[in-house]
PDB file of C-alpha atoms in Angstrom:
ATOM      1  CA  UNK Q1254     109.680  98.259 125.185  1.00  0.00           C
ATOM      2  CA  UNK Q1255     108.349  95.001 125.653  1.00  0.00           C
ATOM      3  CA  UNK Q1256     106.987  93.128 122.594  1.00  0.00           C
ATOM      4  CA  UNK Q1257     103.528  92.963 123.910  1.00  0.00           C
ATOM      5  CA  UNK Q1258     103.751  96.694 124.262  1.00  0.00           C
ATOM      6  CA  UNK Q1259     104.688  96.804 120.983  1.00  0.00           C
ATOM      7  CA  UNK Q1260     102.127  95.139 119.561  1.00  0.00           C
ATOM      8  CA  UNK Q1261      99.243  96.463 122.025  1.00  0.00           C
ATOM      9  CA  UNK Q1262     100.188  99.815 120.827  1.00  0.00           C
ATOM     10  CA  UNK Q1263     100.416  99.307 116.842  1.00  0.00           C
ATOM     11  CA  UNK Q1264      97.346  97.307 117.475  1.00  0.00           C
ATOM     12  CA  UNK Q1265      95.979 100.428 119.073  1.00  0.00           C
ATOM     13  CA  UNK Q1266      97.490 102.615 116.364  1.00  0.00           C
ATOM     14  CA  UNK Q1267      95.983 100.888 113.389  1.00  0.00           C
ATOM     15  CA  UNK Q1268      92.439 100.454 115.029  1.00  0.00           C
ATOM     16  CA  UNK Q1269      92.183 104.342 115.762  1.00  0.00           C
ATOM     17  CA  UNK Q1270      93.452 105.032 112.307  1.00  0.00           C
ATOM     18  CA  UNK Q1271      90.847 102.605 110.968  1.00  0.00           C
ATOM     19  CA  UNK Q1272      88.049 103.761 113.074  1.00  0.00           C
ATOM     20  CA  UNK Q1273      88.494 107.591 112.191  1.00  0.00           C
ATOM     21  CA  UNK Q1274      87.137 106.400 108.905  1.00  0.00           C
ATOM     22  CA  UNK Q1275      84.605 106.076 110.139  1.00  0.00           C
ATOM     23  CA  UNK Q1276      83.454 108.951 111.690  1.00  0.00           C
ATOM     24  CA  UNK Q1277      83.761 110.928 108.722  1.00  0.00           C
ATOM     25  CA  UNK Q1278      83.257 108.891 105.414  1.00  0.00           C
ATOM     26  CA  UNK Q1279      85.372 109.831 102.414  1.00  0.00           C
ATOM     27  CA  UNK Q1280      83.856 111.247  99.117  1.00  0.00           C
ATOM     28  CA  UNK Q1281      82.480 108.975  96.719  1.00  0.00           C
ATOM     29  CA  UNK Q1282      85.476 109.323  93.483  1.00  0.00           C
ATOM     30  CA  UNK Q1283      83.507 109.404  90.295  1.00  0.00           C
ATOM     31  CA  UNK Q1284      84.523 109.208  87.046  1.00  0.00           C
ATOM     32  CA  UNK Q1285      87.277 106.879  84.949  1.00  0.00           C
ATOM     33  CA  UNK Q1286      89.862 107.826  88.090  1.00  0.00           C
ATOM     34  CA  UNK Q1287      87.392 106.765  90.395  1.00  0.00           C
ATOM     35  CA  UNK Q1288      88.417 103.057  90.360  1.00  0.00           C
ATOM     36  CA  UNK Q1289      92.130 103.782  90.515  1.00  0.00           C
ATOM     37  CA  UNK Q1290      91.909 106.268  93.806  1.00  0.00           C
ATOM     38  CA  UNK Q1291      89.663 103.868  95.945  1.00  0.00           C
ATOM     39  CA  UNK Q1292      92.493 100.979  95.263  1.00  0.00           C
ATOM     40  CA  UNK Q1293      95.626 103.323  95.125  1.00  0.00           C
ATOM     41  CA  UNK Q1294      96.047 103.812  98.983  1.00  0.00           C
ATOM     42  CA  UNK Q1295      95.870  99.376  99.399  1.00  0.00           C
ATOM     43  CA  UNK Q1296      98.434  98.978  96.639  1.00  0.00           C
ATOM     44  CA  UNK Q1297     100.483 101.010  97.775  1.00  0.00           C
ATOM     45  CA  UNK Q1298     100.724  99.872 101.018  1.00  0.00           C
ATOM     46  CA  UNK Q1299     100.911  96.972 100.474  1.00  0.00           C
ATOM     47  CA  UNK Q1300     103.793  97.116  98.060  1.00  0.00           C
ATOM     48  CA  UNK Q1301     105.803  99.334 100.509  1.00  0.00           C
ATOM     49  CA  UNK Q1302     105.124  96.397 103.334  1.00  0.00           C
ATOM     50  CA  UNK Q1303     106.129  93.729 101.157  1.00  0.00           C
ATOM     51  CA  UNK Q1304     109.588  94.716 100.478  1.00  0.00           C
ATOM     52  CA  UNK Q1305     110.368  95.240 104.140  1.00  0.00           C
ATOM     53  CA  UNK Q1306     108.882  91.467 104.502  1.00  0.00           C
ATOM     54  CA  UNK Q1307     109.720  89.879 102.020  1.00  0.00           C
ATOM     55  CA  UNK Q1308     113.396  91.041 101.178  1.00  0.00           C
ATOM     56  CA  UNK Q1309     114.897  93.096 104.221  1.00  0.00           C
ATOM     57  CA  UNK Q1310     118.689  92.658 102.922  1.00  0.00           C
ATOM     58  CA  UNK Q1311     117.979  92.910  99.847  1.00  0.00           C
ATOM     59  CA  UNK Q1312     117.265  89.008  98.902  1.00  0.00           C
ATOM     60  CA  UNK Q1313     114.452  86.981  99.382  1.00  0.00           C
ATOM     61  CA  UNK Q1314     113.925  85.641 102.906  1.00  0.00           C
ATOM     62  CA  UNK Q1315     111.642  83.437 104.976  1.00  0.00           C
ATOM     63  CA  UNK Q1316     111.404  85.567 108.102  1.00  0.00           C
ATOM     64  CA  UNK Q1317     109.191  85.339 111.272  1.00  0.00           C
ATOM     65  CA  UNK Q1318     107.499  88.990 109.809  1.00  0.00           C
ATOM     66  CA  UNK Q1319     106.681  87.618 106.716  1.00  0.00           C
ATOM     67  CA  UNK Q1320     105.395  84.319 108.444  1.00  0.00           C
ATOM     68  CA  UNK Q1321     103.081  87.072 110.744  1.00  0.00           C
ATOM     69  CA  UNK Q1322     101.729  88.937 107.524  1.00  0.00           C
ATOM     70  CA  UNK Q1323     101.277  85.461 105.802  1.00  0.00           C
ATOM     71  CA  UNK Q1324      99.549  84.652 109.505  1.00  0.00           C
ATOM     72  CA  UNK Q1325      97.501  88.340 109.298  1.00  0.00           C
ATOM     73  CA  UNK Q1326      95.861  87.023 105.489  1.00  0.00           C
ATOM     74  CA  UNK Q1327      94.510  83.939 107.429  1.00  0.00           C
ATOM     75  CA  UNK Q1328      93.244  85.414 109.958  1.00  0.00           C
ATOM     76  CA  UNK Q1329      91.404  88.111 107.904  1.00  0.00           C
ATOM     77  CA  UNK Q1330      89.979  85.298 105.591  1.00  0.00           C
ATOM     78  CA  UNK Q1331      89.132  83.087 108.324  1.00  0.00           C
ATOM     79  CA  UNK Q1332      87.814  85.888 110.725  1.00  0.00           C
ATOM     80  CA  UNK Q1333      85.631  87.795 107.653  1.00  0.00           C
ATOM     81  CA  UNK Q1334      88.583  90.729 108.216  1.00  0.00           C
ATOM     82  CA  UNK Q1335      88.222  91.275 112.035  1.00  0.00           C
ATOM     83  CA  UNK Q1336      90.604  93.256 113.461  1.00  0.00           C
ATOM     84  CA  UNK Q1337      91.023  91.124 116.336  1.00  0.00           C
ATOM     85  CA  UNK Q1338      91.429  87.680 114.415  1.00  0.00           C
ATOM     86  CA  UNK Q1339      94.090  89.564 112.045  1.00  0.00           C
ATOM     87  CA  UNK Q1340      95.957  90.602 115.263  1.00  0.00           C
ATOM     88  CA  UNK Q1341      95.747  87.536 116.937  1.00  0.00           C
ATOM     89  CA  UNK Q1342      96.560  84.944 114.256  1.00  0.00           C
ATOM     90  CA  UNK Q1343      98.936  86.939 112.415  1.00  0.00           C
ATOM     91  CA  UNK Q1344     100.818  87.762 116.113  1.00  0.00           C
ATOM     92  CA  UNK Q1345     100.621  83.793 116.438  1.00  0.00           C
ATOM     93  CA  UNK Q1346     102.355  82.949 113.398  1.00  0.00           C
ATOM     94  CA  UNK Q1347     105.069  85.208 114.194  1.00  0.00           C
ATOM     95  CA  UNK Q1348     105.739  83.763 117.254  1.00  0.00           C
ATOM     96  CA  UNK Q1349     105.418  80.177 116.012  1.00  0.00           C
ATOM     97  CA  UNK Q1350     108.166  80.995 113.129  1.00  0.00           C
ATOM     98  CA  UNK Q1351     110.454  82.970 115.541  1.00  0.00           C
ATOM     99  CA  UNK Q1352     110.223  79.996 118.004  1.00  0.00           C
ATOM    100  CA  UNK Q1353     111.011  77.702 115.535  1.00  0.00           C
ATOM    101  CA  UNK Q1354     113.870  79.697 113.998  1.00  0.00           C
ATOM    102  CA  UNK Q1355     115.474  80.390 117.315  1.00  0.00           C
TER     103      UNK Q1355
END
C-alpha cells in the first residue's frame, strides 16, 4: 500500500469515526463522574499514542511520527481543529522530518 493510500484511508477512517458522533449525540454525564468520563476517552488516547511516538524501542526518540503529531497540534491550533488542516500539516511535518532524516 502506497503511503498516500495509507493516509487517505486513516484520514477516511478517523473522519467517519468522528462524524458518527454526530449523528447520534452522546448522553450528557452528570454528577461528580461527569467531568472524569467526558475527558477519560482523550487521555487515554492520547497516552496510548504517545508511547508509540515518543519511545517506540523503548527510549526516547526524535522520529518523523512524533515530528507529524507535533505537526497535527499546529495544525489544529492554527486551523481552529479542522480536520483537514490537522491532516495536512501534521502529514507535512512528517514528510519534512523523514526527508531530512533520510
Amino acid at each position: 500500500m502506497s503511503d498516500l493510500a495509507l493516509i487517505l484511508a486513516v484520514a477516511a477512517i478517523t473522519y467517519a469515526s468522528r462524524a458518527s458522533f454526530l449523528l447520534r449525540p452522546a448522553p450528557a454525564h452528570e454528577g461528580r463522574s461527569g467531568p472524569f468520563l467526558r475527558l477519560f476517552p482523550l487521555a487515554l488516547f492520547v497516552a496510548l499514542a504517545t508511547v508509540g511516538l515518543v519511545a517506540p524501542d523503548g527510549e526516547p526518540a526524535v522520529t518523523p511520527a512524533l515530528a507529524g503529531g507535533a505537526g497535527a497540534v499546529v495544525g489544529a491550533i492554527v486551523t481552529r481543529r479542522s480536520l483537514v488542516g490537522v491532516v495536512v500539516v501534521g502529514a507535512g511535518f512528517f514528510y519534512l522530518v523523514r526527508w531530512l532524516v533520510g
